[in-house]
Coordinates of C-alpha atoms in Angstrom, one line a residue:
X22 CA 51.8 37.4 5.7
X23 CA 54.0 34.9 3.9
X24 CA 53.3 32.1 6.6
X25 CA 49.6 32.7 6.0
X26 CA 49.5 32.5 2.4
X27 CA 51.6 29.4 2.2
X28 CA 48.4 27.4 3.9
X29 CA 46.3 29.0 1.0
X30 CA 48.8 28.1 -1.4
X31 CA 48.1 24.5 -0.6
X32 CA 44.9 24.6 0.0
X33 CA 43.9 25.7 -3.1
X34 CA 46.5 23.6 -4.9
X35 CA 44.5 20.5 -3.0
X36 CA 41.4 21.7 -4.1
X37 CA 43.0 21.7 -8.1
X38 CA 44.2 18.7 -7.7
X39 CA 40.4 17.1 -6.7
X40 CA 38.8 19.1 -9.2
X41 CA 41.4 17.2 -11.7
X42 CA 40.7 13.7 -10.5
X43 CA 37.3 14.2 -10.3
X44 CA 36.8 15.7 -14.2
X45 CA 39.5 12.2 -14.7
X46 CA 36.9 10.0 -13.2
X47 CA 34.2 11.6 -14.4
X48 CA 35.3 11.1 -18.3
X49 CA 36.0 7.7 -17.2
X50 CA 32.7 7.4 -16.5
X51 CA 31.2 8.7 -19.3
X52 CA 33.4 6.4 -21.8
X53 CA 32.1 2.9 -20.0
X54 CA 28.6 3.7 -20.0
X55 CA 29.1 4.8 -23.6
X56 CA 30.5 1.4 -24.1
X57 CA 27.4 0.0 -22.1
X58 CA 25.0 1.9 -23.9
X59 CA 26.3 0.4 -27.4
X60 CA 26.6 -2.9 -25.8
X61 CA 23.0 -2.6 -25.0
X62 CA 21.9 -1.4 -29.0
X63 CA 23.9 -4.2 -30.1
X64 CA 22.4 -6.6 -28.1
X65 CA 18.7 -5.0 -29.1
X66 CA 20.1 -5.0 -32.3
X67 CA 20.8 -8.9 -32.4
X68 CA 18.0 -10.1 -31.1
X69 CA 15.7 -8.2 -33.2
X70 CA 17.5 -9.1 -36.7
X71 CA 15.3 -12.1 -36.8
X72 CA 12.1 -10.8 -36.4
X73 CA 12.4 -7.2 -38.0
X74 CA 14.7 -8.5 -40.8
X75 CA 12.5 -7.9 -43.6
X76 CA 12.2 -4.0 -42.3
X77 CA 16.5 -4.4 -42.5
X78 CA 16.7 -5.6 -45.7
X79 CA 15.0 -2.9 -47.1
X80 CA 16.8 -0.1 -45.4
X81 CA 20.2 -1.6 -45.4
X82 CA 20.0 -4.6 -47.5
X83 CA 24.0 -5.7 -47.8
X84 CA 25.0 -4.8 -44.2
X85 CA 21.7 -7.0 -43.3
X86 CA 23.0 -10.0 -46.0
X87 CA 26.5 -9.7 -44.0
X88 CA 25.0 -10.2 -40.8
X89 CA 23.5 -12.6 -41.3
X90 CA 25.5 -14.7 -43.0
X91 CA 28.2 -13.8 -40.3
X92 CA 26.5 -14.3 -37.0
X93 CA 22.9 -15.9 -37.6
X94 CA 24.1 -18.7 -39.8
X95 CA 22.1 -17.9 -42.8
X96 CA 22.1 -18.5 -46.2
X97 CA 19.8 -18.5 -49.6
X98 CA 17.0 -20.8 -49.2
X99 CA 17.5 -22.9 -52.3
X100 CA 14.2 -23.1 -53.6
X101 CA 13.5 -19.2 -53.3
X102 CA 16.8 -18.8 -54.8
X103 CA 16.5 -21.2 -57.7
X104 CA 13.0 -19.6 -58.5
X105 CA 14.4 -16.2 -59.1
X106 CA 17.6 -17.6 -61.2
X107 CA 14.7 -18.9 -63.5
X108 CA 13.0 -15.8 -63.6
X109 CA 16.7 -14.0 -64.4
X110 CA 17.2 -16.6 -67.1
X111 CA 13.5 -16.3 -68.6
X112 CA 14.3 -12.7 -69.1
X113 CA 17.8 -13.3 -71.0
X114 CA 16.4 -16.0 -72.9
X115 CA 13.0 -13.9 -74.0
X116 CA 15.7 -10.5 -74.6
X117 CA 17.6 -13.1 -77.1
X118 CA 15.2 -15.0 -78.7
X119 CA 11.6 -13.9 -78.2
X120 CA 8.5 -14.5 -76.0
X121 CA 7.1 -17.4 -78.1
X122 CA 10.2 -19.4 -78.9
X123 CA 10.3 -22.8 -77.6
X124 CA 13.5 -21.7 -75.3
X125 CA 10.9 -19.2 -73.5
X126 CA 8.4 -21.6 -73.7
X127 CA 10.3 -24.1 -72.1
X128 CA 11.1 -21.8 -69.1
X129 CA 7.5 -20.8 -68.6
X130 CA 6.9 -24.4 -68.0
X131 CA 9.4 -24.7 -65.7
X132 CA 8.0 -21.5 -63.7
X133 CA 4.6 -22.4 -63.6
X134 CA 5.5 -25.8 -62.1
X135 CA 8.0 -24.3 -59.6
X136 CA 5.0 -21.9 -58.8
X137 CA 2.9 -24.9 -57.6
X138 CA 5.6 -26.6 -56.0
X139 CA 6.1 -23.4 -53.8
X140 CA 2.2 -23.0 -53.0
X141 CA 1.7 -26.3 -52.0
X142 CA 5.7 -27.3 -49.9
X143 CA 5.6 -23.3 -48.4
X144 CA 9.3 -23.3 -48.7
X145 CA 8.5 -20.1 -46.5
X146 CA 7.3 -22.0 -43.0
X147 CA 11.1 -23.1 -42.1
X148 CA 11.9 -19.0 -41.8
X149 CA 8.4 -18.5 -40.1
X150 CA 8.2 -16.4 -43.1
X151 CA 4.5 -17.9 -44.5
X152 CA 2.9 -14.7 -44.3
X153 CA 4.8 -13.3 -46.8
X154 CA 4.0 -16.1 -48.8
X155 CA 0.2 -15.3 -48.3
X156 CA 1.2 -12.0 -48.9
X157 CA 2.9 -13.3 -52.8
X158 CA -0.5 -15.6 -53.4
X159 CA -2.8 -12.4 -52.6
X160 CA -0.7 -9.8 -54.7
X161 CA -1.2 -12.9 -57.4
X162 CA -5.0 -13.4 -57.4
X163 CA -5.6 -9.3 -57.6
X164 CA -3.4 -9.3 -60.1
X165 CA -5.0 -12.0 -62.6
X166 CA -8.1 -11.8 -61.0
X167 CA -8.8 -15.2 -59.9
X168 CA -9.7 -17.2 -56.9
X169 CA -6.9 -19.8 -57.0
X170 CA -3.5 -18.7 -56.7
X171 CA -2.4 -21.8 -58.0
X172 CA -4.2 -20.9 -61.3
X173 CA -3.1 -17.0 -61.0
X174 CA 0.5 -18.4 -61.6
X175 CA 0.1 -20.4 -63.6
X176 CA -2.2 -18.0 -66.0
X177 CA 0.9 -15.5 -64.7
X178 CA 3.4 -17.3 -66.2
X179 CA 1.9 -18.1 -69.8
X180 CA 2.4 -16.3 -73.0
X181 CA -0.9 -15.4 -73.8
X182 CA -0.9 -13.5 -70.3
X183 CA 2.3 -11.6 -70.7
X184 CA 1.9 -11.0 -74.4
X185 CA -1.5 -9.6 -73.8
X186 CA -1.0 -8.2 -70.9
X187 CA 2.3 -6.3 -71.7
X188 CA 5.0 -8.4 -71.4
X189 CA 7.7 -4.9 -69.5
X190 CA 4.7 -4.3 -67.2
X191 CA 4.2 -7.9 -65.5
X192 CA 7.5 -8.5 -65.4
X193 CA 7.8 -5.0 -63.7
X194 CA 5.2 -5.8 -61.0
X195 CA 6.7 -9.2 -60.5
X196 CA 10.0 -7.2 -59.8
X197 CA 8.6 -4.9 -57.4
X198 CA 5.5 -6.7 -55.9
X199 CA 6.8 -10.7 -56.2
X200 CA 10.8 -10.4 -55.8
X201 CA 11.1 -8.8 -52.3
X202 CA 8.8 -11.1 -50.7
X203 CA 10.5 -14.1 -52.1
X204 CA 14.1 -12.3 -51.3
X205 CA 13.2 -12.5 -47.9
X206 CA 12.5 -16.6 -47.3
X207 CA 16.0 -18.4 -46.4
X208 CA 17.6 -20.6 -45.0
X209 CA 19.3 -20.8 -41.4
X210 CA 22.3 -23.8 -40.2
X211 CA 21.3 -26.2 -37.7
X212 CA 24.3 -25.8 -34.7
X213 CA 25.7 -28.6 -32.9
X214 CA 23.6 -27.9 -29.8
X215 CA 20.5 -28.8 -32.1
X216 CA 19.8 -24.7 -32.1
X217 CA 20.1 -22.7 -34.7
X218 CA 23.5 -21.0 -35.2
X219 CA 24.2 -17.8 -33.3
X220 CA 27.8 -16.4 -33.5
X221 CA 27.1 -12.9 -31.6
X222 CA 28.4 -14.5 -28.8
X223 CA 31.7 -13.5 -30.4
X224 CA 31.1 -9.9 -30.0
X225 CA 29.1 -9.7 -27.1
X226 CA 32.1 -11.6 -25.2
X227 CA 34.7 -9.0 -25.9
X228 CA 32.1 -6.7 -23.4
X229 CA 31.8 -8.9 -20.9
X230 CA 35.5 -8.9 -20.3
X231 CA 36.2 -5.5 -21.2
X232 CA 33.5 -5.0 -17.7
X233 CA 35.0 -7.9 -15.8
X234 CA 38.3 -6.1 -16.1
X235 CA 36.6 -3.1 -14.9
X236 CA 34.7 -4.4 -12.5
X237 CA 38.4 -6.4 -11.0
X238 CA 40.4 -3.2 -11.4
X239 CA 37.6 -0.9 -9.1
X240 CA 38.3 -3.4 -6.4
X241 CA 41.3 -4.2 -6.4
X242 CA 41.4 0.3 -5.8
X243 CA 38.8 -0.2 -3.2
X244 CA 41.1 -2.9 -1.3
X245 CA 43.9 -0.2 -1.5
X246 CA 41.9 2.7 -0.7
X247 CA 39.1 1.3 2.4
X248 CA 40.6 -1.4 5.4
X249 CA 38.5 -4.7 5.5
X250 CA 37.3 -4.7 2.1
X251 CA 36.0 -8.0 0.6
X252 CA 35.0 -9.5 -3.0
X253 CA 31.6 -9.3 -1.5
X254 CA 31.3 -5.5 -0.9
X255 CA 33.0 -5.1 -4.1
X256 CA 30.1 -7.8 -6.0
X257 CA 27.2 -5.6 -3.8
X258 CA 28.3 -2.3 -4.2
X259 CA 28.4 -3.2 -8.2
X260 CA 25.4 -5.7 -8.0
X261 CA 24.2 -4.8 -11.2
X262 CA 27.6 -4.7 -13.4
X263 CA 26.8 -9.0 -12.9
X264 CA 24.8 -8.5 -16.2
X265 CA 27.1 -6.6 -17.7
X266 CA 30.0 -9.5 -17.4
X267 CA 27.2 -13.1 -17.9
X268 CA 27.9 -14.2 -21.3
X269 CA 23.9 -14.7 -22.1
X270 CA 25.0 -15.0 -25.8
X271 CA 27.4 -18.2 -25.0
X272 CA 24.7 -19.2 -22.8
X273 CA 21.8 -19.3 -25.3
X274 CA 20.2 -17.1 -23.2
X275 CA 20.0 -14.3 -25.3
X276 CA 17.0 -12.5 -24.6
X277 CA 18.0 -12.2 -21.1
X278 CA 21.1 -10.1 -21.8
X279 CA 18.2 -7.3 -22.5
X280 CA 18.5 -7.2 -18.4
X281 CA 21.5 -5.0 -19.0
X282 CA 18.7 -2.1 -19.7
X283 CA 19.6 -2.0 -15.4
X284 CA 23.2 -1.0 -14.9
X285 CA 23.0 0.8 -18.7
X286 CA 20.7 3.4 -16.9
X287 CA 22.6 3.4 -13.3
X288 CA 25.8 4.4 -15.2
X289 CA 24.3 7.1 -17.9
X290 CA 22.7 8.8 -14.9
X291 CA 25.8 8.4 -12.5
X292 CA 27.7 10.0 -15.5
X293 CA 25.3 12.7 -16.3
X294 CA 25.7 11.3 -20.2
X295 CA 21.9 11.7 -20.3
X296 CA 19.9 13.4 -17.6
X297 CA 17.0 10.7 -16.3
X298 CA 16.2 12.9 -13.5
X299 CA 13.2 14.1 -15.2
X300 CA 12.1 10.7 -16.3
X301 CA 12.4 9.2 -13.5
X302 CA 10.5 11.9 -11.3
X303 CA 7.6 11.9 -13.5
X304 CA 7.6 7.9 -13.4
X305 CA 7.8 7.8 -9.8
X306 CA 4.9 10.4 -9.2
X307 CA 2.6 8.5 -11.9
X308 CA 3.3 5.0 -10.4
X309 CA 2.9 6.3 -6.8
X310 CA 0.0 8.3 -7.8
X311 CA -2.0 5.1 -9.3
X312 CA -0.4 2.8 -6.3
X313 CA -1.0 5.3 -3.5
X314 CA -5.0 4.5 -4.7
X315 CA -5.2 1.3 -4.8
X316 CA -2.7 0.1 -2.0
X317 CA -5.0 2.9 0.3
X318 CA -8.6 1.5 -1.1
X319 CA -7.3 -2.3 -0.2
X320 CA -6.0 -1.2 3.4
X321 CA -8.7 1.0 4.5
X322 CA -11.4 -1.9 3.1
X323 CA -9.1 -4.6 4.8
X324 CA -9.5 -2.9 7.8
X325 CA -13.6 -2.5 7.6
X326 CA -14.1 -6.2 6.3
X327 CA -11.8 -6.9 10.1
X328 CA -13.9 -4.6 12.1
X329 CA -17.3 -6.3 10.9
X330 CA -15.6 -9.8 11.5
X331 CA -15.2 -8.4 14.7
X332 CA -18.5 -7.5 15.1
X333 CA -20.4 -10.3 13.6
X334 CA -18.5 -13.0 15.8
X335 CA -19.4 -11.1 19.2
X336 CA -15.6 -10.4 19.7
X337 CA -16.6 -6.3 20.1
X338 CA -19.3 -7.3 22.2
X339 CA -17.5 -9.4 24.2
X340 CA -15.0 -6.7 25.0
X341 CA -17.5 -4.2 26.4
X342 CA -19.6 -6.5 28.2
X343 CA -17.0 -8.7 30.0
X344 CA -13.5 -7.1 29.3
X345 CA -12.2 -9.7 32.0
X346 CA -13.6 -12.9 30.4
X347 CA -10.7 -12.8 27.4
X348 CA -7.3 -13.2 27.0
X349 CA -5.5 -9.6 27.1
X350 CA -1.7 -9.5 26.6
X351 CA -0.3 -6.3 28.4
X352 CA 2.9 -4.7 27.8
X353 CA 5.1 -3.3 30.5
X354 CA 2.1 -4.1 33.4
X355 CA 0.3 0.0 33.4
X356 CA -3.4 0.5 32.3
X357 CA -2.1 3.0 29.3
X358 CA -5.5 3.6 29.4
X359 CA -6.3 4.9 33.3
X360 CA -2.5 6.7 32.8
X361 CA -4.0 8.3 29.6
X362 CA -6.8 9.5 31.4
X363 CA -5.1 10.9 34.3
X364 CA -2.8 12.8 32.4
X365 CA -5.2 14.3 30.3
X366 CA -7.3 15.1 33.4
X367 CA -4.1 17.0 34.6
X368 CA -3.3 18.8 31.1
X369 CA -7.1 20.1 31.2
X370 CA -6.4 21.6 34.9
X371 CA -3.4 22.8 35.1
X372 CA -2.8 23.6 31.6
X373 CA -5.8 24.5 29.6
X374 CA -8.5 25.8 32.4
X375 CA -6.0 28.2 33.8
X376 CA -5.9 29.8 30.7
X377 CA -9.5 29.7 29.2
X378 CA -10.5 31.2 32.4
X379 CA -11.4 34.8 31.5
X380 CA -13.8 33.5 28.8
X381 CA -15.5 31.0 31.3
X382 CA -15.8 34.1 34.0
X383 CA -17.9 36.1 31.4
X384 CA -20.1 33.1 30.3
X385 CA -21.0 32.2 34.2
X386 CA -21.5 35.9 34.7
X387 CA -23.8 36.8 31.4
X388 CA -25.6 33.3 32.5
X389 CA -26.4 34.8 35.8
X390 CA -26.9 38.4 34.8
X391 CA -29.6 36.8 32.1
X392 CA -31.0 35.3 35.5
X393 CA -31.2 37.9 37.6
X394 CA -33.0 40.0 34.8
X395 CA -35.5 37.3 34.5
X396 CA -36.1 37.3 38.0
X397 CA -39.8 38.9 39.0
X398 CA -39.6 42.7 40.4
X399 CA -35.1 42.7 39.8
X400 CA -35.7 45.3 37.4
X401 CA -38.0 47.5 40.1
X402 CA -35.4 47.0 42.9
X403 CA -32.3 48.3 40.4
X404 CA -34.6 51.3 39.9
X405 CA -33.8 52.1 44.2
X406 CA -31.8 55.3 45.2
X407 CA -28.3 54.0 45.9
X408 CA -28.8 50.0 44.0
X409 CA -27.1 51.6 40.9
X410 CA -24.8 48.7 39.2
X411 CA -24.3 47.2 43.1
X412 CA -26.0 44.0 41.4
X413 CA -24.2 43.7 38.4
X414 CA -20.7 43.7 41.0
X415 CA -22.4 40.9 43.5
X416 CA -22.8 39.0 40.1
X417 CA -19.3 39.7 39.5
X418 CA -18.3 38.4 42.6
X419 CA -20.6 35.6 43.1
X420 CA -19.1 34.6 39.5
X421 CA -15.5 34.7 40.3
X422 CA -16.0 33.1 43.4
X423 CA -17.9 30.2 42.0
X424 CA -14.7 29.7 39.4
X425 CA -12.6 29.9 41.8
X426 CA -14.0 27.3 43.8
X427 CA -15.0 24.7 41.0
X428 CA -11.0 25.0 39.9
X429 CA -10.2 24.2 43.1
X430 CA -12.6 21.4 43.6
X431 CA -10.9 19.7 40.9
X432 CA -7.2 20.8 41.5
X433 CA -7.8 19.3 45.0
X434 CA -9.2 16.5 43.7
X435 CA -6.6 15.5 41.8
X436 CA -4.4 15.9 44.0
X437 CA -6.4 14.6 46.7
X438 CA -5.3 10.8 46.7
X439 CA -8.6 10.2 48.3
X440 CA -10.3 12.6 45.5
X441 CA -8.9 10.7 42.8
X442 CA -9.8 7.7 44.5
X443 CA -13.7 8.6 44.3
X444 CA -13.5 9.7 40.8
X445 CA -12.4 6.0 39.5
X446 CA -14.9 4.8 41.5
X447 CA -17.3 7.0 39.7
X448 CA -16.0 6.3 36.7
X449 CA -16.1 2.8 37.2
X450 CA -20.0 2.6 38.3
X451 CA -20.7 4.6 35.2
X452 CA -18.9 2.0 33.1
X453 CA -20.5 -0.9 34.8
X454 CA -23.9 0.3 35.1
X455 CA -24.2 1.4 31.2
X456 CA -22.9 -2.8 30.6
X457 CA -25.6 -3.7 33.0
X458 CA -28.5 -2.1 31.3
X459 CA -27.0 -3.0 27.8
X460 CA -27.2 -6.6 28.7
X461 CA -30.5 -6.3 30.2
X462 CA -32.1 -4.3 27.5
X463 CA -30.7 -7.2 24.7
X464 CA -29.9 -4.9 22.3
X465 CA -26.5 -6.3 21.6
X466 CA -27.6 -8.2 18.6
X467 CA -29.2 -5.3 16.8
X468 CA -26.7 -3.0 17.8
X469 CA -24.2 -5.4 16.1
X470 CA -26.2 -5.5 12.8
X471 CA -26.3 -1.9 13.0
X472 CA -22.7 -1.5 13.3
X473 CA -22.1 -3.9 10.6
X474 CA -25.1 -2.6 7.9
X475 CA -22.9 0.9 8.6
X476 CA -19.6 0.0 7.8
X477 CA -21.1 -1.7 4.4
X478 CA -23.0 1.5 3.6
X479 CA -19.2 3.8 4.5
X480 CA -17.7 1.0 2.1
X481 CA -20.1 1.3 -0.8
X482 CA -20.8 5.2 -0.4
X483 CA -17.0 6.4 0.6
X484 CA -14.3 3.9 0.1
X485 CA -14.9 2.2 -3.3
X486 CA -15.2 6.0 -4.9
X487 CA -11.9 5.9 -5.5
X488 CA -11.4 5.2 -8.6
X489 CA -9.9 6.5 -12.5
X490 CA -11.2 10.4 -11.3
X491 CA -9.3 10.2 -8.1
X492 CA -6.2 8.6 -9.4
X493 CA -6.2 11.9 -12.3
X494 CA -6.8 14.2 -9.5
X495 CA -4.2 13.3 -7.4
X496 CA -1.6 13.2 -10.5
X497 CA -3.4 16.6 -11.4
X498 CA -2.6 17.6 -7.9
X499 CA 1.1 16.2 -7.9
X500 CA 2.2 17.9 -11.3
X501 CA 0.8 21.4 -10.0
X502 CA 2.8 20.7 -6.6
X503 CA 6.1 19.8 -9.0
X504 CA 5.2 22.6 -11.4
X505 CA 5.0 25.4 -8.6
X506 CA 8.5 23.4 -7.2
X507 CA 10.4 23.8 -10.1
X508 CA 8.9 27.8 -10.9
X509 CA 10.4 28.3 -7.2
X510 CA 13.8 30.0 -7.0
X511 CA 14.7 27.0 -4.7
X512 CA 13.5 24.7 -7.1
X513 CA 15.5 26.6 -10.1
X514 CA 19.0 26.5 -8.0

């Protein structure tokens, strides 16, 4: 008992011991395509701070600023800037010594002539920012209620206006309305390279070596652990870590680092981080569902547009008429179709009739019996003493006898080698005769028309139905199949 628990012992201490390097590998796992995954929302992240940084700065203005002062070389466009340091100092000036002073005055002059400057130079256009400055010259007119937004700043920026008009309240709406749109106009450094500057290369490379490493240290294993194992199994097994270790940042090819979107998804499904079997079923069944369509309606019309070719140039024609006046290229040297036709010949006799042979006994014999009843004065002569059902047992005989002898007639001639040698022959003076009075009749040409106006009519009336209601019934069809799948206990273990 001892010596057969020690193999158990082992066993099971084996087992523990793959259970614990497996749960190892699997964290391990788990961690990297974490690290890919933020990799990947940084890199999103980066190349969408241009475009989308209006919506940044007002979410999360000063991590925004930081940015992009740190990575995107950008700074305060000086003209933008220098208009709002005037509007801060108007403010002070007006809180110290009034609206109308000739301090205040003084500054209002100065707005009104920045204002015309920025209409006019579009200090915007540089940060592909002039729709925000459309955006300012529209807020502007509605607000004065003029056609000219050079005047509406102007009129803006005048004493009378903000006297009348409530000096607190224009210079809140200019705060809320004006300021945010002209907060986000700047100005981005010219690089070396004559690009603009883009430092994210200097995070972005601290990934690609963290996966180089990664990708090195699973081969070097793989060398230790498999005989005859090259860089070049290690570089196809891990094709798509590649993206994963090319700089595209230091490259100034950014926007194709948004290829890592590939191995991101290989490693969170390999590490069940997120489970994309779902997804991925129900993308697969609605791409093969719309492809399936459309790959089947170009085959099977490919295939009738070759058969009317066919048609129209004779070729079909020319196949049944004179089979021996083209070209054919056989393969191995048999007729497949004379072997065809004797083995089915065969299967028919000595497979099938043998066993349809009751049923064909009962037709011949209700044919006959329907026959003899027919028959003039039959009825009279089963009325005789001593007849009784003696004809319906003659019929019976006369029946089986005739089967008998018709299943022999073509059992023996098949395996008659003369037999089967008068069967080709009659097959072959049917085949030739029905060419001979096709030619003579000359109804080749209309046949062929025939032939062709039907495959155009099966085209228009069959194949090209299928269209948007077949590709919804057959995704209908495929999410009831998955649906009673998945309801299955199979499908729920």
């Amino acid at each position: 008992m001892a010596a057969l628990s020690r193999p158990r012992q082992s066993s099971r201490r084996e087992f523990s011991k793959f259970d614990a390097r497996r749960s190892k590998s699997l964290w391990f796992e788990r961690l990297m395509a974490t690290v890919a995954l933020l990799n990947l929302a940084l890199v999103i992240g980066d190349l969408s701070y241009i475009p989308l940084r209006d919506q940044y700065l007002r979410l999360l203005p000063r991590v925004t600023t930081w940015y992009g002062e740190t990575f995107k070389g950008i700074e305060p466009h000086r003209f933008t800037a220098n208009y709002l340091e005037t509007v801060d100092k108007f403010e002070e000036q007006v809180a110290q010594t009034g609206l109308t002073s000739i301090q205040a005055q003084s500054i209002l002059s100065d707005l009104q002539q920045q204002s015309t400057a920025m209409i006019a130079e579009n200090p915007f256009q540089i940060a592909n920012r002039s729709g925000n400055l459309e955006q300012i010259k529209n807020k502007m007119r509605d607000r004065i209620g003029v056609e000219s937004s050079t005047d509406a700043f102007t009129d803006f920026w005048s004493a009378d206006h903000l006297s009348s008009a409530g000096f607190s309240a224009e210079m809140a709406f200019f705060r809320s309305e004006i300021q945010p749109l002209i907060e986000t106009n700047f100005f981005r450094r010219i690089a070396v390279h004559g690009g603009f500057v883009d430092l994210f290369w200097r995070v972005d490379i601290w990934f690609n070596l963290l996966f180089g490493l990664e990708l090195l240290a699973r081969s070097i294993y793989l060398d230790r652990r498999y005989k005859n194992f090259t860089w070049q199994d290690a570089i196809l097994w891990r094709w798509y870590d590649i993206l994963l270790i090319i700089p595209f940042s230091a490259l100034r090819l950014p926007w194709l680092a948004l290829l890592r979107i590939i191995p991101v998804t290989i490693r969170v499904n390999q590490s069940n981080l997120i489970n994309l079997e779902p997804f991925q079923s129900r993308i697969s069944r609605f791409v093969i569902s719309h492809v399936a369509v459309e790959i089947t309606e170009i085959v099977v019309l490919r295939i009738i547009d070759q058969m009317q070719s066919l048609v129209r140039d004779g070729s079909v024609a020319e196949a049944l008429l004179e089979p021996k006046s083209r070209r054919y290229i056989e393969v191995g040297g048999v007729d497949e179709l004379e072997v065809l036709t004797q083995r089915m010949a065969a299967l028919m006799v000595y497979n099938v009739l043998p066993q349809v042979k009751p049923e064909i006994d009962a037709l011949l014999k209700h044919t006959v019996t329907q026959a003899f009843d027919r028959a003039p004065g039959y009825q009279g002569f089963r009325m005789l003493p001593g007849i009784g059902d003696l004809p319906d047992q003659v019929a019976q005989r006369v029946v089986a006898q005739l089967s008998a002898n018709l299943y022999g007639v073509l059992k023996g001639t098949l395996e008659n080698q003369s037999g089967g040698q008068l069967t080709e022959e009659l097959v072959q003076k049917l085949v030739a005769t029905f060419r001979l009075q096709l030619k003579e009749n000359e109804d080749v040409e209309e046949l062929e028309a025939l032939v062709v106006n039907f495959l155009e009519e099966f085209k228009l009336n069959y194949v090209k139905r299928l269209a948007a209601a077949d590709v919804d019934r057959l995704i209908e069809e495929r999410y009831q199949i998955y649906n009673v799948t998945q309801s299955s206990p199979e499908g729920k273990s």
